Amino acid sequence: SYTSGTLVTTGGGSTGITLTTGGLCCGGPGAMTDAAAKGSALGQDNKFYDVFGQDMTTGNPMGGAINPIGSANGNFTMSLNNLSAGTYTLTMLVGRGNNYGAGNTSSFSLDGAGISNISASLDDYSTGSGATLNGATVTGNTHTGDWMLITYTFDVAADGTRLDIQSQGGTGNINALALTSVPEPATASLGLLGLGVLLMRRRRA
């Protein structure tokens, strides 16, 4: 298990959030690549670039994947620590680039104290994954180039909350995560109002 330093936003700003892997790092052969993710069951391609903006093997000599190999019953928990109160989406790409544990299925879900209103969508998946969505749990084969792209939406009740990402069974790697804070409608409305006032002042000037 490894806990990261403080994560930053895409713009480089500090978030105060850290990541605890709770699993083992996978070498390059186990990580998904852009080429492996071309076999979309929904006719989509370029999942790494479209969703995450880069090839997920970039910047990590070990391949950039975490898997549950070596943990009891193939189950493990990855955590995002110190979330602030609010609503979030979490997009996750899971899958394997090599033939380890073929025939096994993996399921993924979220939980945690202070986490509520969890929903999930199965955005895309490989034709061989047999991916299914049951409530907020996504299950499928994640081996030999098979993969699933999942987006969760959830609420955090208070600052300092920990979100647990659960993986059960099989040997499905978690290759990439993208966490986004969803602005509250009232905040967005105030932003628009402020812009309107600014425009009015400029016109009067």
PDB file of C-alpha atoms in Angstrom:
ATOM      1  CA  SER A   1       0.000   0.000   0.000  1.00  0.00           C
ATOM      2  CA  TYR A   2       1.255   3.466  -0.921  1.00  0.00           C
ATOM      3  CA  THR A   3      -0.059   6.943  -0.049  1.00  0.00           C
ATOM      4  CA  SER A   4       0.747   9.723  -2.479  1.00  0.00           C
ATOM      5  CA  GLY A   5       1.643  13.294  -1.786  1.00  0.00           C
ATOM      6  CA  THR A   6      -1.009  15.975  -2.254  1.00  0.00           C
ATOM      7  CA  LEU A   7      -2.620  15.727  -5.689  1.00  0.00           C
ATOM      8  CA  VAL A   8      -2.942  18.771  -7.925  1.00  0.00           C
ATOM      9  CA  THR A   9      -5.565  19.959 -10.385  1.00  0.00           C
ATOM     10  CA  THR A  10      -5.061  19.933 -14.143  1.00  0.00           C
ATOM     11  CA  GLY A  11      -4.047  23.577 -13.751  1.00  0.00           C
ATOM     12  CA  GLY A  12      -1.419  22.731 -11.132  1.00  0.00           C
ATOM     13  CA  GLY A  13      -3.304  23.925  -8.050  1.00  0.00           C
ATOM     14  CA  SER A  14      -3.106  21.962  -4.788  1.00  0.00           C
ATOM     15  CA  THR A  15      -6.226  20.009  -3.791  1.00  0.00           C
ATOM     16  CA  GLY A  16      -5.251  18.692  -0.360  1.00  0.00           C
ATOM     17  CA  ILE A  17      -6.357  15.234  -1.566  1.00  0.00           C
ATOM     18  CA  THR A  18      -4.080  12.203  -1.322  1.00  0.00           C
ATOM     19  CA  LEU A  19      -4.430   8.732  -2.859  1.00  0.00           C
ATOM     20  CA  THR A  20      -3.841   5.473  -0.984  1.00  0.00           C
ATOM     21  CA  THR A  21      -3.427   2.577  -3.418  1.00  0.00           C
ATOM     22  CA  GLY A  22      -4.221  -0.370  -1.146  1.00  0.00           C
ATOM     23  CA  GLY A  23      -2.926  -2.731  -3.848  1.00  0.00           C
ATOM     24  CA  LEU A  24       0.154  -3.567  -5.870  1.00  0.00           C
ATOM     25  CA  CYS A  25       1.744  -1.745  -8.770  1.00  0.00           C
ATOM     26  CA  CYS A  26       1.564  -3.539 -12.084  1.00  0.00           C
ATOM     27  CA  GLY A  27       4.368  -3.572 -14.655  1.00  0.00           C
ATOM     28  CA  GLY A  28       4.091  -2.316 -18.206  1.00  0.00           C
ATOM     29  CA  PRO A  29       2.599  -5.517 -19.743  1.00  0.00           C
ATOM     30  CA  GLY A  30      -0.407  -5.314 -17.410  1.00  0.00           C
ATOM     31  CA  ALA A  31      -1.213  -1.670 -18.136  1.00  0.00           C
ATOM     32  CA  MET A  32      -3.687  -0.741 -20.824  1.00  0.00           C
ATOM     33  CA  THR A  33      -2.510   1.207 -23.859  1.00  0.00           C
ATOM     34  CA  ASP A  34      -4.296   3.305 -26.453  1.00  0.00           C
ATOM     35  CA  ALA A  35      -3.944   0.500 -28.976  1.00  0.00           C
ATOM     36  CA  ALA A  36      -5.560  -2.026 -26.624  1.00  0.00           C
ATOM     37  CA  ALA A  37      -8.503   0.298 -25.939  1.00  0.00           C
ATOM     38  CA  LYS A  38      -9.562   0.555 -29.585  1.00  0.00           C
ATOM     39  CA  GLY A  39     -12.018  -2.352 -29.351  1.00  0.00           C
ATOM     40  CA  SER A  40     -14.973  -0.358 -28.068  1.00  0.00           C
ATOM     41  CA  ALA A  41     -18.296  -2.170 -27.825  1.00  0.00           C
ATOM     42  CA  LEU A  42     -20.010   1.174 -28.488  1.00  0.00           C
ATOM     43  CA  GLY A  43     -17.908   2.079 -31.514  1.00  0.00           C
ATOM     44  CA  GLN A  44     -15.765   4.671 -29.740  1.00  0.00           C
ATOM     45  CA  ASP A  45     -11.970   4.949 -29.840  1.00  0.00           C
ATOM     46  CA  ASN A  46      -9.150   6.852 -28.161  1.00  0.00           C
ATOM     47  CA  LYS A  47     -10.535   6.425 -24.657  1.00  0.00           C
ATOM     48  CA  PHE A  48      -7.325   7.530 -22.945  1.00  0.00           C
ATOM     49  CA  TYR A  49      -7.008  10.777 -24.856  1.00  0.00           C
ATOM     50  CA  ASP A  50     -10.718  11.582 -24.926  1.00  0.00           C
ATOM     51  CA  VAL A  51     -11.199  11.184 -21.188  1.00  0.00           C
ATOM     52  CA  PHE A  52      -7.824  11.647 -19.538  1.00  0.00           C
ATOM     53  CA  GLY A  53      -5.893  13.697 -22.092  1.00  0.00           C
ATOM     54  CA  GLN A  54      -2.890  11.404 -22.357  1.00  0.00           C
ATOM     55  CA  ASP A  55      -1.714   7.842 -22.810  1.00  0.00           C
ATOM     56  CA  MET A  56      -1.921   6.324 -19.334  1.00  0.00           C
ATOM     57  CA  THR A  57       1.474   4.617 -19.726  1.00  0.00           C
ATOM     58  CA  THR A  58       3.109   8.051 -19.928  1.00  0.00           C
ATOM     59  CA  GLY A  59       5.110   9.268 -16.938  1.00  0.00           C
ATOM     60  CA  ASN A  60       5.232   6.029 -14.943  1.00  0.00           C
ATOM     61  CA  PRO A  61       7.993   3.471 -15.593  1.00  0.00           C
ATOM     62  CA  MET A  62       5.885   0.749 -13.970  1.00  0.00           C
ATOM     63  CA  GLY A  63       2.981   1.274 -16.356  1.00  0.00           C
ATOM     64  CA  GLY A  64       0.661   3.306 -14.160  1.00  0.00           C
ATOM     65  CA  ALA A  65      -1.725   0.578 -13.006  1.00  0.00           C
ATOM     66  CA  ILE A  66      -2.776  -0.752  -9.606  1.00  0.00           C
ATOM     67  CA  ASN A  67      -4.138  -4.263  -9.183  1.00  0.00           C
ATOM     68  CA  PRO A  68      -5.353  -6.565  -6.395  1.00  0.00           C
ATOM     69  CA  ILE A  69      -2.889  -9.402  -6.976  1.00  0.00           C
ATOM     70  CA  GLY A  70      -1.512 -10.712  -3.689  1.00  0.00           C
ATOM     71  CA  SER A  71      -4.337  -9.417  -1.493  1.00  0.00           C
ATOM     72  CA  ALA A  72      -6.808 -11.714   0.218  1.00  0.00           C
ATOM     73  CA  ASN A  73      -9.380 -13.148  -2.199  1.00  0.00           C
ATOM     74  CA  GLY A  74      -8.305 -10.693  -4.889  1.00  0.00           C
ATOM     75  CA  ASN A  75     -10.109  -7.843  -3.100  1.00  0.00           C
ATOM     76  CA  PHE A  76      -8.655  -4.447  -2.291  1.00  0.00           C
ATOM     77  CA  THR A  77      -9.544  -0.845  -1.480  1.00  0.00           C
ATOM     78  CA  MET A  78      -8.102   2.286  -3.051  1.00  0.00           C
ATOM     79  CA  SER A  79      -8.875   5.524  -1.205  1.00  0.00           C
ATOM     80  CA  LEU A  80      -9.070   9.227  -1.991  1.00  0.00           C
ATOM     81  CA  ASN A  81      -8.424  11.033   1.287  1.00  0.00           C
ATOM     82  CA  ASN A  82      -9.410  14.483   2.584  1.00  0.00           C
ATOM     83  CA  LEU A  83     -12.214  15.312   0.159  1.00  0.00           C
ATOM     84  CA  SER A  84     -14.094  18.549   0.796  1.00  0.00           C
ATOM     85  CA  ALA A  85     -17.873  18.685   1.112  1.00  0.00           C
ATOM     86  CA  GLY A  86     -19.699  18.789  -2.207  1.00  0.00           C
ATOM     87  CA  THR A  87     -20.686  16.745  -5.246  1.00  0.00           C
ATOM     88  CA  TYR A  88     -18.137  14.921  -7.386  1.00  0.00           C
ATOM     89  CA  THR A  89     -17.781  12.746 -10.439  1.00  0.00           C
ATOM     90  CA  LEU A  90     -15.093  10.070 -10.615  1.00  0.00           C
ATOM     91  CA  THR A  91     -14.231   8.551 -13.989  1.00  0.00           C
ATOM     92  CA  MET A  92     -12.236   5.326 -13.846  1.00  0.00           C
ATOM     93  CA  LEU A  93     -10.637   3.170 -16.528  1.00  0.00           C
ATOM     94  CA  VAL A  94     -10.113  -0.462 -15.489  1.00  0.00           C
ATOM     95  CA  GLY A  95      -8.621  -3.317 -17.454  1.00  0.00           C
ATOM     96  CA  ARG A  96      -5.555  -5.406 -18.203  1.00  0.00           C
ATOM     97  CA  GLY A  97      -3.185  -5.335 -21.124  1.00  0.00           C
ATOM     98  CA  ASN A  98      -1.965  -8.914 -20.728  1.00  0.00           C
ATOM     99  CA  ASN A  99      -3.331 -12.434 -20.220  1.00  0.00           C
ATOM    100  CA  TYR A 100      -3.133 -12.775 -16.438  1.00  0.00           C
ATOM    101  CA  GLY A 101      -6.139 -14.329 -14.746  1.00  0.00           C
ATOM    102  CA  ALA A 102      -8.138 -14.816 -17.938  1.00  0.00           C
ATOM    103  CA  GLY A 103     -11.702 -15.916 -17.304  1.00  0.00           C
ATOM    104  CA  ASN A 104     -12.048 -14.025 -14.027  1.00  0.00           C
ATOM    105  CA  THR A 105     -14.371 -11.089 -13.491  1.00  0.00           C
ATOM    106  CA  SER A 106     -13.800  -7.973 -11.419  1.00  0.00           C
ATOM    107  CA  SER A 107     -16.395  -5.671  -9.862  1.00  0.00           C
ATOM    108  CA  PHE A 108     -15.946  -2.057  -8.841  1.00  0.00           C
ATOM    109  CA  SER A 109     -17.960   0.130  -6.462  1.00  0.00           C
ATOM    110  CA  LEU A 110     -17.649   3.095  -4.080  1.00  0.00           C
ATOM    111  CA  ASP A 111     -18.399   3.551  -0.393  1.00  0.00           C
ATOM    112  CA  GLY A 112     -17.253   5.425   2.703  1.00  0.00           C
ATOM    113  CA  ALA A 113     -18.553   7.185   5.808  1.00  0.00           C
ATOM    114  CA  GLY A 114     -20.114  10.476   4.783  1.00  0.00           C
ATOM    115  CA  ILE A 115     -20.457   9.389   1.131  1.00  0.00           C
ATOM    116  CA  SER A 116     -24.038   9.317  -0.214  1.00  0.00           C
ATOM    117  CA  ASN A 117     -26.183   9.389  -3.364  1.00  0.00           C
ATOM    118  CA  ILE A 118     -23.748   7.149  -5.236  1.00  0.00           C
ATOM    119  CA  SER A 119     -24.700   6.417  -8.838  1.00  0.00           C
ATOM    120  CA  ALA A 120     -22.733   4.842 -11.670  1.00  0.00           C
ATOM    121  CA  SER A 121     -22.776   4.825 -15.452  1.00  0.00           C
ATOM    122  CA  LEU A 122     -21.009   2.376 -17.750  1.00  0.00           C
ATOM    123  CA  ASP A 123     -19.690   4.835 -20.333  1.00  0.00           C
ATOM    124  CA  ASP A 124     -17.926   2.351 -22.600  1.00  0.00           C
ATOM    125  CA  TYR A 125     -16.304  -1.093 -22.539  1.00  0.00           C
ATOM    126  CA  SER A 126     -14.475  -3.579 -24.727  1.00  0.00           C
ATOM    127  CA  THR A 127     -16.448  -6.174 -26.643  1.00  0.00           C
ATOM    128  CA  GLY A 128     -14.873  -9.034 -24.662  1.00  0.00           C
ATOM    129  CA  SER A 129     -15.486  -7.601 -21.211  1.00  0.00           C
ATOM    130  CA  GLY A 130     -19.141  -8.610 -20.923  1.00  0.00           C
ATOM    131  CA  ALA A 131     -19.560  -5.522 -18.748  1.00  0.00           C
ATOM    132  CA  THR A 132     -22.752  -5.111 -16.717  1.00  0.00           C
ATOM    133  CA  LEU A 133     -24.102  -2.382 -14.445  1.00  0.00           C
ATOM    134  CA  ASN A 134     -26.089  -3.390 -11.348  1.00  0.00           C
ATOM    135  CA  GLY A 135     -27.075  -0.347  -9.322  1.00  0.00           C
ATOM    136  CA  ALA A 136     -23.757   1.383  -8.595  1.00  0.00           C
ATOM    137  CA  THR A 137     -21.593  -1.731  -9.141  1.00  0.00           C
ATOM    138  CA  VAL A 138     -19.906  -2.458 -12.464  1.00  0.00           C
ATOM    139  CA  THR A 139     -18.730  -6.004 -13.238  1.00  0.00           C
ATOM    140  CA  GLY A 140     -16.882  -7.498 -16.190  1.00  0.00           C
ATOM    141  CA  ASN A 141     -13.878  -9.406 -17.504  1.00  0.00           C
ATOM    142  CA  THR A 142     -10.822  -7.173 -17.316  1.00  0.00           C
ATOM    143  CA  HIS A 143      -7.975  -9.161 -18.852  1.00  0.00           C
ATOM    144  CA  THR A 144      -6.153  -9.651 -22.164  1.00  0.00           C
ATOM    145  CA  GLY A 145      -6.932  -6.140 -23.353  1.00  0.00           C
ATOM    146  CA  ASP A 146     -10.506  -6.013 -22.034  1.00  0.00           C
ATOM    147  CA  TRP A 147     -11.533  -2.877 -20.187  1.00  0.00           C
ATOM    148  CA  MET A 148     -14.416  -0.805 -18.798  1.00  0.00           C
ATOM    149  CA  LEU A 149     -14.859   2.972 -18.521  1.00  0.00           C
ATOM    150  CA  ILE A 150     -16.976   3.911 -15.499  1.00  0.00           C
ATOM    151  CA  THR A 151     -18.231   7.257 -14.166  1.00  0.00           C
ATOM    152  CA  TYR A 152     -19.529   7.600 -10.605  1.00  0.00           C
ATOM    153  CA  THR A 153     -21.390  10.569  -9.143  1.00  0.00           C
ATOM    154  CA  PHE A 154     -21.557  11.010  -5.364  1.00  0.00           C
ATOM    155  CA  ASP A 155     -22.017  13.528  -2.545  1.00  0.00           C
ATOM    156  CA  VAL A 156     -19.566  14.248   0.272  1.00  0.00           C
ATOM    157  CA  ALA A 157     -21.155  15.439   3.516  1.00  0.00           C
ATOM    158  CA  ALA A 158     -18.205  17.101   5.244  1.00  0.00           C
ATOM    159  CA  ASP A 159     -14.638  18.265   4.713  1.00  0.00           C
ATOM    160  CA  GLY A 160     -11.931  15.692   5.413  1.00  0.00           C
ATOM    161  CA  THR A 161     -13.962  12.727   4.089  1.00  0.00           C
ATOM    162  CA  ARG A 162     -12.376   9.549   2.686  1.00  0.00           C
ATOM    163  CA  LEU A 163     -13.793   7.862  -0.417  1.00  0.00           C
ATOM    164  CA  ASP A 164     -13.129   4.119  -0.785  1.00  0.00           C
ATOM    165  CA  ILE A 165     -12.938   2.522  -4.241  1.00  0.00           C
ATOM    166  CA  GLN A 166     -13.646  -1.196  -3.890  1.00  0.00           C
ATOM    167  CA  SER A 167     -12.388  -3.865  -6.306  1.00  0.00           C
ATOM    168  CA  GLN A 168     -13.507  -7.451  -5.800  1.00  0.00           C
ATOM    169  CA  GLY A 169     -12.482 -10.660  -7.536  1.00  0.00           C
ATOM    170  CA  GLY A 170     -10.432 -11.237 -10.658  1.00  0.00           C
ATOM    171  CA  THR A 171      -7.325  -9.289 -11.526  1.00  0.00           C
ATOM    172  CA  GLY A 172      -8.664  -6.076 -12.996  1.00  0.00           C
ATOM    173  CA  ASN A 173      -6.247  -3.170 -12.970  1.00  0.00           C
ATOM    174  CA  ILE A 174      -7.247   0.383 -12.147  1.00  0.00           C
ATOM    175  CA  ASN A 175      -5.329   2.280 -14.816  1.00  0.00           C
ATOM    176  CA  ALA A 176      -6.555   5.856 -14.448  1.00  0.00           C
ATOM    177  CA  LEU A 177      -8.778   8.068 -12.315  1.00  0.00           C
ATOM    178  CA  ALA A 178     -10.192  11.538 -13.017  1.00  0.00           C
ATOM    179  CA  LEU A 179     -11.927  13.311 -10.111  1.00  0.00           C
ATOM    180  CA  THR A 180     -14.045  16.388 -10.834  1.00  0.00           C
ATOM    181  CA  SER A 181     -15.802  18.672  -8.379  1.00  0.00           C
ATOM    182  CA  VAL A 182     -19.318  19.592  -9.549  1.00  0.00           C
ATOM    183  CA  PRO A 183     -20.217  23.237  -8.783  1.00  0.00           C
ATOM    184  CA  GLU A 184     -23.459  23.868  -6.937  1.00  0.00           C
ATOM    185  CA  PRO A 185     -26.209  25.517  -9.051  1.00  0.00           C
ATOM    186  CA  ALA A 186     -26.384  28.465  -6.634  1.00  0.00           C
ATOM    187  CA  THR A 187     -22.652  29.091  -7.033  1.00  0.00           C
ATOM    188  CA  ALA A 188     -22.944  28.988 -10.808  1.00  0.00           C
ATOM    189  CA  SER A 189     -25.901  31.396 -10.710  1.00  0.00           C
ATOM    190  CA  LEU A 190     -23.978  33.850  -8.535  1.00  0.00           C
ATOM    191  CA  GLY A 191     -21.109  33.693 -11.023  1.00  0.00           C
ATOM    192  CA  LEU A 192     -23.451  34.589 -13.862  1.00  0.00           C
ATOM    193  CA  LEU A 193     -25.028  37.363 -11.816  1.00  0.00           C
ATOM    194  CA  GLY A 194     -21.613  38.819 -11.047  1.00  0.00           C
ATOM    195  CA  LEU A 195     -20.749  38.781 -14.738  1.00  0.00           C
ATOM    196  CA  GLY A 196     -24.030  40.559 -15.546  1.00  0.00           C
ATOM    197  CA  VAL A 197     -23.299  43.294 -13.008  1.00  0.00           C
ATOM    198  CA  LEU A 198     -19.807  43.665 -14.442  1.00  0.00           C
ATOM    199  CA  LEU A 199     -21.237  44.093 -17.941  1.00  0.00           C
ATOM    200  CA  MET A 200     -23.746  46.665 -16.691  1.00  0.00           C
ATOM    201  CA  ARG A 201     -21.004  48.659 -15.012  1.00  0.00           C
ATOM    202  CA  ARG A 202     -18.929  48.637 -18.162  1.00  0.00           C
ATOM    203  CA  ARG A 203     -21.856  49.878 -20.235  1.00  0.00           C
ATOM    204  CA  ARG A 204     -22.583  52.736 -17.833  1.00  0.00           C
ATOM    205  CA  ALA A 205     -18.946  53.697 -17.764  1.00  0.00           C
TER     206      ALA A 205
END
